[in-house]
PDB file of C-alpha atoms and ligand atoms in Angstrom:
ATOM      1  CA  UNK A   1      18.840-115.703 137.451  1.00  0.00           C
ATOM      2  CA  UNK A   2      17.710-119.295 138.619  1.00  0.00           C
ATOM      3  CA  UNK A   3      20.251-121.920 140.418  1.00  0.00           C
ATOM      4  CA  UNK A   4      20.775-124.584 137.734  1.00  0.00           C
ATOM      5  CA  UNK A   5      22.043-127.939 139.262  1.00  0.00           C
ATOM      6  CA  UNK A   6      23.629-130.448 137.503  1.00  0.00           C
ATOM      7  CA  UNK A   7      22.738-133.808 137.835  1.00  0.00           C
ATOM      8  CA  UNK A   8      23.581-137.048 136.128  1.00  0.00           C
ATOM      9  CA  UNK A   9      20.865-139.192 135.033  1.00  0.00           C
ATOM     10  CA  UNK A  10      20.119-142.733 136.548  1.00  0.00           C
ATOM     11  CA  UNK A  11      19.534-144.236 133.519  1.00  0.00           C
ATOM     12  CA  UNK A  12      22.044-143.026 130.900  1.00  0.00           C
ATOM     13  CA  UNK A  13      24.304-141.603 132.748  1.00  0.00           C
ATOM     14  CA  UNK A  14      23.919-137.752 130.717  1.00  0.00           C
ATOM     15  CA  UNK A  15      24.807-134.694 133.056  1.00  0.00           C
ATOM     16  CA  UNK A  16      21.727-132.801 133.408  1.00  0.00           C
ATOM     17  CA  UNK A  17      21.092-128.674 134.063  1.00  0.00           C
ATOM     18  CA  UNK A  18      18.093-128.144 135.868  1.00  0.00           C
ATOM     19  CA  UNK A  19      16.826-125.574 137.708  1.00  0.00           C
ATOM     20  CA  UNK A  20      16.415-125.731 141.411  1.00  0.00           C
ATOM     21  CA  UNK A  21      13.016-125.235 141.550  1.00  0.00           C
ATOM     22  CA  UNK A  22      11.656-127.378 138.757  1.00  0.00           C
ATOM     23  CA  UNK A  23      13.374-130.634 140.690  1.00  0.00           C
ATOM     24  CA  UNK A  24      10.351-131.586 142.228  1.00  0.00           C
ATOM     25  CA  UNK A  25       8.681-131.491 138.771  1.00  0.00           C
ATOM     26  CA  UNK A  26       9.492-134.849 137.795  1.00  0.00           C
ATOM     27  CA  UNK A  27      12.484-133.492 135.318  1.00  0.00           C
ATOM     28  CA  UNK A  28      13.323-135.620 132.542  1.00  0.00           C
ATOM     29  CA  UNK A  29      16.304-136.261 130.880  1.00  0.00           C
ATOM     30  CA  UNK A  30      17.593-134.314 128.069  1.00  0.00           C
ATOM     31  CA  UNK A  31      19.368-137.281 126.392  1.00  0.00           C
ATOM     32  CA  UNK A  32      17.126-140.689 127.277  1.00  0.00           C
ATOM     33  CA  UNK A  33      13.921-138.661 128.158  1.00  0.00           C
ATOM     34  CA  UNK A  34      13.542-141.031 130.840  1.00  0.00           C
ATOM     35  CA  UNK A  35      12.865-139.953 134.758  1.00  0.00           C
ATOM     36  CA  UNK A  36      16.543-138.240 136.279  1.00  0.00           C
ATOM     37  CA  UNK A  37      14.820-137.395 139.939  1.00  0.00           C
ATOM     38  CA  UNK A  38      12.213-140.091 140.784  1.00  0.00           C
ATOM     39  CA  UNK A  39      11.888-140.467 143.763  1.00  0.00           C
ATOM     40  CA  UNK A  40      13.366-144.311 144.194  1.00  0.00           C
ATOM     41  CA  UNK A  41      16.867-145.443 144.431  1.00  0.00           C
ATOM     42  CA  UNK A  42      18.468-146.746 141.222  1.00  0.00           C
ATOM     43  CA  UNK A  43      20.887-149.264 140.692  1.00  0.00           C
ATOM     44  CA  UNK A  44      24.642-148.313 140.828  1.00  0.00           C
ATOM     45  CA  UNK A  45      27.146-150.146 138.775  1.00  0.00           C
ATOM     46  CA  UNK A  46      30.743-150.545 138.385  1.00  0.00           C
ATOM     47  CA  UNK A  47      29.975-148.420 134.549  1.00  0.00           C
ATOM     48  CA  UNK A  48      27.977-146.163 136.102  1.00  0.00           C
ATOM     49  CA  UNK A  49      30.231-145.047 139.215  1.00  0.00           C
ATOM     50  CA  UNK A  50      32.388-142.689 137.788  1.00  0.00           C
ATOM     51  CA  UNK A  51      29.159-140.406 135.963  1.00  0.00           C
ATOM     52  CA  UNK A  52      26.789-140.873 139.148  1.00  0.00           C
ATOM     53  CA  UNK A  53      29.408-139.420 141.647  1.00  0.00           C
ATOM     54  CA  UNK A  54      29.309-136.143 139.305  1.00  0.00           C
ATOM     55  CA  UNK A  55      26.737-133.502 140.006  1.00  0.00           C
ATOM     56  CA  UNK A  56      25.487-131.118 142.355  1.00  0.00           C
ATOM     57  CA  UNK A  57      23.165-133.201 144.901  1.00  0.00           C
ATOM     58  CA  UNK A  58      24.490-135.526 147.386  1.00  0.00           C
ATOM     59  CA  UNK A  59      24.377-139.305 146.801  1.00  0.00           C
ATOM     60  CA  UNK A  60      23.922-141.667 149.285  1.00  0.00           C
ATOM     61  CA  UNK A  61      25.092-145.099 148.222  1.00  0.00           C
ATOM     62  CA  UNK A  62      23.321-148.084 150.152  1.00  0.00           C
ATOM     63  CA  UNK A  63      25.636-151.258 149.554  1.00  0.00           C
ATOM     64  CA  UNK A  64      24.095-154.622 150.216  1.00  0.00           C
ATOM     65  CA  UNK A  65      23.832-157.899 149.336  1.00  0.00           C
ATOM     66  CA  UNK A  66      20.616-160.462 148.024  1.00  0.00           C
ATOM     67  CA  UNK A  67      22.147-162.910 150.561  1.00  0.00           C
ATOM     68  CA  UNK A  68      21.680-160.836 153.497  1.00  0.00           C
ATOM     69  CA  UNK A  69      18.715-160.271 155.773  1.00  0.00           C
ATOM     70  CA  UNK A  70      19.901-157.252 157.269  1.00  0.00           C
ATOM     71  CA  UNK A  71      19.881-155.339 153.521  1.00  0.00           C
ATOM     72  CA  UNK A  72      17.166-156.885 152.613  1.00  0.00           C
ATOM     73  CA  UNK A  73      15.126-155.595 155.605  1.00  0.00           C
ATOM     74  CA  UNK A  74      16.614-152.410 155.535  1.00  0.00           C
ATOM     75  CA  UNK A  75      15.163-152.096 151.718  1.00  0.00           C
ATOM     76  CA  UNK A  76      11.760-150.759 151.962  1.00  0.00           C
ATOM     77  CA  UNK A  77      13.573-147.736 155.039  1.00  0.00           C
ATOM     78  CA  UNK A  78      15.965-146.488 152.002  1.00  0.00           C
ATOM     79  CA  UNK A  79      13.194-146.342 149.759  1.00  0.00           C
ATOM     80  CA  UNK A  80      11.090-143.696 151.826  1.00  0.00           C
ATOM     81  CA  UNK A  81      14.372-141.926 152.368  1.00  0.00           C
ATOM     82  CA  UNK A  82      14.622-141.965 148.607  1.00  0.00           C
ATOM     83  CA  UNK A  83      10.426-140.093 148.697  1.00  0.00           C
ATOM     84  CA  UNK A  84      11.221-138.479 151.465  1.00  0.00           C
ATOM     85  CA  UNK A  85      14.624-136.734 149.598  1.00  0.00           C
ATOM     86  CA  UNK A  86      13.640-136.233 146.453  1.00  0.00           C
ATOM     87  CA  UNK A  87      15.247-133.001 145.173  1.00  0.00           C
ATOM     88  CA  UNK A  88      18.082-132.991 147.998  1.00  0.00           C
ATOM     89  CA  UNK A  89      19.688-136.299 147.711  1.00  0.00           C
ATOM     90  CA  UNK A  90      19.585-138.769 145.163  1.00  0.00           C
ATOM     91  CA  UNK A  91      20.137-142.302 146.587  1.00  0.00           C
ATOM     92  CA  UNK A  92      21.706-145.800 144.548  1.00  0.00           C
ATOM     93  CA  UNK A  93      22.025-149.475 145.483  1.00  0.00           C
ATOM     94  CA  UNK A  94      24.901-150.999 145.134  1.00  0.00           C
ATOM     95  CA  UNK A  95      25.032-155.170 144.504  1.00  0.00           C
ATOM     96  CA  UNK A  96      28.103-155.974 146.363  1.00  0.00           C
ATOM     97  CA  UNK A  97      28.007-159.397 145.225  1.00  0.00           C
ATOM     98  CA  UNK A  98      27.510-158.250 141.099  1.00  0.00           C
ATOM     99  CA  UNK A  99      29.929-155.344 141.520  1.00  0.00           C
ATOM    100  CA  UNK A 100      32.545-156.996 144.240  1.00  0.00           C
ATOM    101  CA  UNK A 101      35.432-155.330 142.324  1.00  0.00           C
ATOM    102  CA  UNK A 102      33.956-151.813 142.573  1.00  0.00           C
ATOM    103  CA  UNK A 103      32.461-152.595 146.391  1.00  0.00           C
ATOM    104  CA  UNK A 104      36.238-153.420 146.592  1.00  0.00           C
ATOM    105  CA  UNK A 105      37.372-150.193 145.155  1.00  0.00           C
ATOM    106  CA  UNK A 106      35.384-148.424 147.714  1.00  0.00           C
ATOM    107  CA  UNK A 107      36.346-150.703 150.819  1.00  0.00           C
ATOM    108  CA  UNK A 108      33.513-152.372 151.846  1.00  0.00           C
ATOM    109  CA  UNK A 109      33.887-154.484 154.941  1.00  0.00           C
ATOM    110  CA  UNK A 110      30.554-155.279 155.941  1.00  0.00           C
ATOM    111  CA  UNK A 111      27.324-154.834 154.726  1.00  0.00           C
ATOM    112  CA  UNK A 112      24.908-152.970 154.604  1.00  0.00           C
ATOM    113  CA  UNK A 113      26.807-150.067 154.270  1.00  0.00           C
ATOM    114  CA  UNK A 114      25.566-146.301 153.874  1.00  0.00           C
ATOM    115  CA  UNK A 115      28.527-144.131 151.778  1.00  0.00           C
ATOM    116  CA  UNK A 116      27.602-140.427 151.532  1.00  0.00           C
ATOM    117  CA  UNK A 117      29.338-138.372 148.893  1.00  0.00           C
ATOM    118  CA  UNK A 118      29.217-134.758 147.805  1.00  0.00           C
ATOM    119  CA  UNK A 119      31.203-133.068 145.365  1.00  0.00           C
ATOM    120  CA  UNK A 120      32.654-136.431 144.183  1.00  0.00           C
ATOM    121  CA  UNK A 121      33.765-137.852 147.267  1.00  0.00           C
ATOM    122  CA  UNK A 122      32.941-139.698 150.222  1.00  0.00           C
ATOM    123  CA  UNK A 123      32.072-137.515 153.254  1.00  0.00           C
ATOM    124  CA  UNK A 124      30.402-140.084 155.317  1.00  0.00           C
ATOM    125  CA  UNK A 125      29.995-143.598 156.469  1.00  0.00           C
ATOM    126  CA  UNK A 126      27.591-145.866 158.340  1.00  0.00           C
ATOM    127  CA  UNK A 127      28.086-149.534 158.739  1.00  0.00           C
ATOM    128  CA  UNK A 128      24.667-151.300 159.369  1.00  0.00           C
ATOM    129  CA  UNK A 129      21.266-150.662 159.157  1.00  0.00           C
ATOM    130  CA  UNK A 130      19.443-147.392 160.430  1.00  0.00           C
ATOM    131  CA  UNK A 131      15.566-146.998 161.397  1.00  0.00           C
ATOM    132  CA  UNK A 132      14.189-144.129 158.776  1.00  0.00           C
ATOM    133  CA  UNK A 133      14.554-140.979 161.564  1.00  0.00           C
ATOM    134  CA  UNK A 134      18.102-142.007 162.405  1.00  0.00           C
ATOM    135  CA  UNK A 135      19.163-142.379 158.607  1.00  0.00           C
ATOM    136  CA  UNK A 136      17.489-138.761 158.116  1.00  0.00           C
ATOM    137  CA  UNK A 137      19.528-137.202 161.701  1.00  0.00           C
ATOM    138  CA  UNK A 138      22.717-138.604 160.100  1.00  0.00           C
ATOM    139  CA  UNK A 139      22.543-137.365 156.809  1.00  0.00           C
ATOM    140  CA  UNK A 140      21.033-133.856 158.283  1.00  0.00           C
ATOM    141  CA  UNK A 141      24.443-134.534 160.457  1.00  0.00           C
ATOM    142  CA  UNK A 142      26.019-133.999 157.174  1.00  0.00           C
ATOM    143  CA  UNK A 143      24.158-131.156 155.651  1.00  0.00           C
ATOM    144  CA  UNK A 144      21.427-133.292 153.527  1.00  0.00           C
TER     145      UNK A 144
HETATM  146 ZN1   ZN B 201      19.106-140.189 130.573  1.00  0.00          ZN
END
């Protein structure tokens, strides 16, 4: 028998079974047909919260801000951690500024801010930005 992970799609939100060994495959969604691993972060909304924590891989949440140069310059390091983990982690953005009630929710101080859950909740946290190899140690820290 083959692992079968669940994991929720980035674009409608559907709860996906896939097998382990067909993530790097590009899967597609059952419901939308549209990419569920790709590779790249996707955007994480106050909607979408609830359904993206779901699901067998670990998601690491970058929180930021269009107004600040630190996020913005730590951009282009969480998208090669998104290349670099696809099929392990799955990795969002979240808008503090268009989602301030959910950044709220989840305590946000500062930004950016890394939030690693698994299983549903958080397990992790990381104020500020991280060169690539130190965001890698500190989420291999954590078992990503
Ligand atoms: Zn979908």
């Amino acid at each position: 028998m083959t692992d079968a992970l669940l994991i929720p799609c980035p674009h409608c939100n559907g709860l996906n079974r896939l097998p382990a060994e067909r993530l790097g495959d590009a899967p597609r969604c059952g419901r939308c047909k549209q990419a569920v691993l790709s590779g790249a972060p996707f955007e994480l909304t106050q909607a979408s919260y609830a359904s993206q924590l779901k699901g067998d891989l670990p998601l690491l949440v970058d929180v930021w801000a269009a107004w600040c140069g630190p996020c913005r310059a730590f951009a282009p390091t969480f998208e090669q951690a998104a290349a670099q983990l696809l099929g392990r982690a799955r990795l969002a953005k979240l808008d503090s500024e268009a989602h301030p009630q959910l950044a709220g929710q989840l305590g946000i101080r500062s930004i950016p801010s890394l939030l690693l859950f698994k299983d549903g909740r958080e397990v992790a946290r990381q104020s500020g930005a991280m060169p690539l190899p130190q965001l890698l140690a500190w989420l291999a820290q954590h078992g990503v």
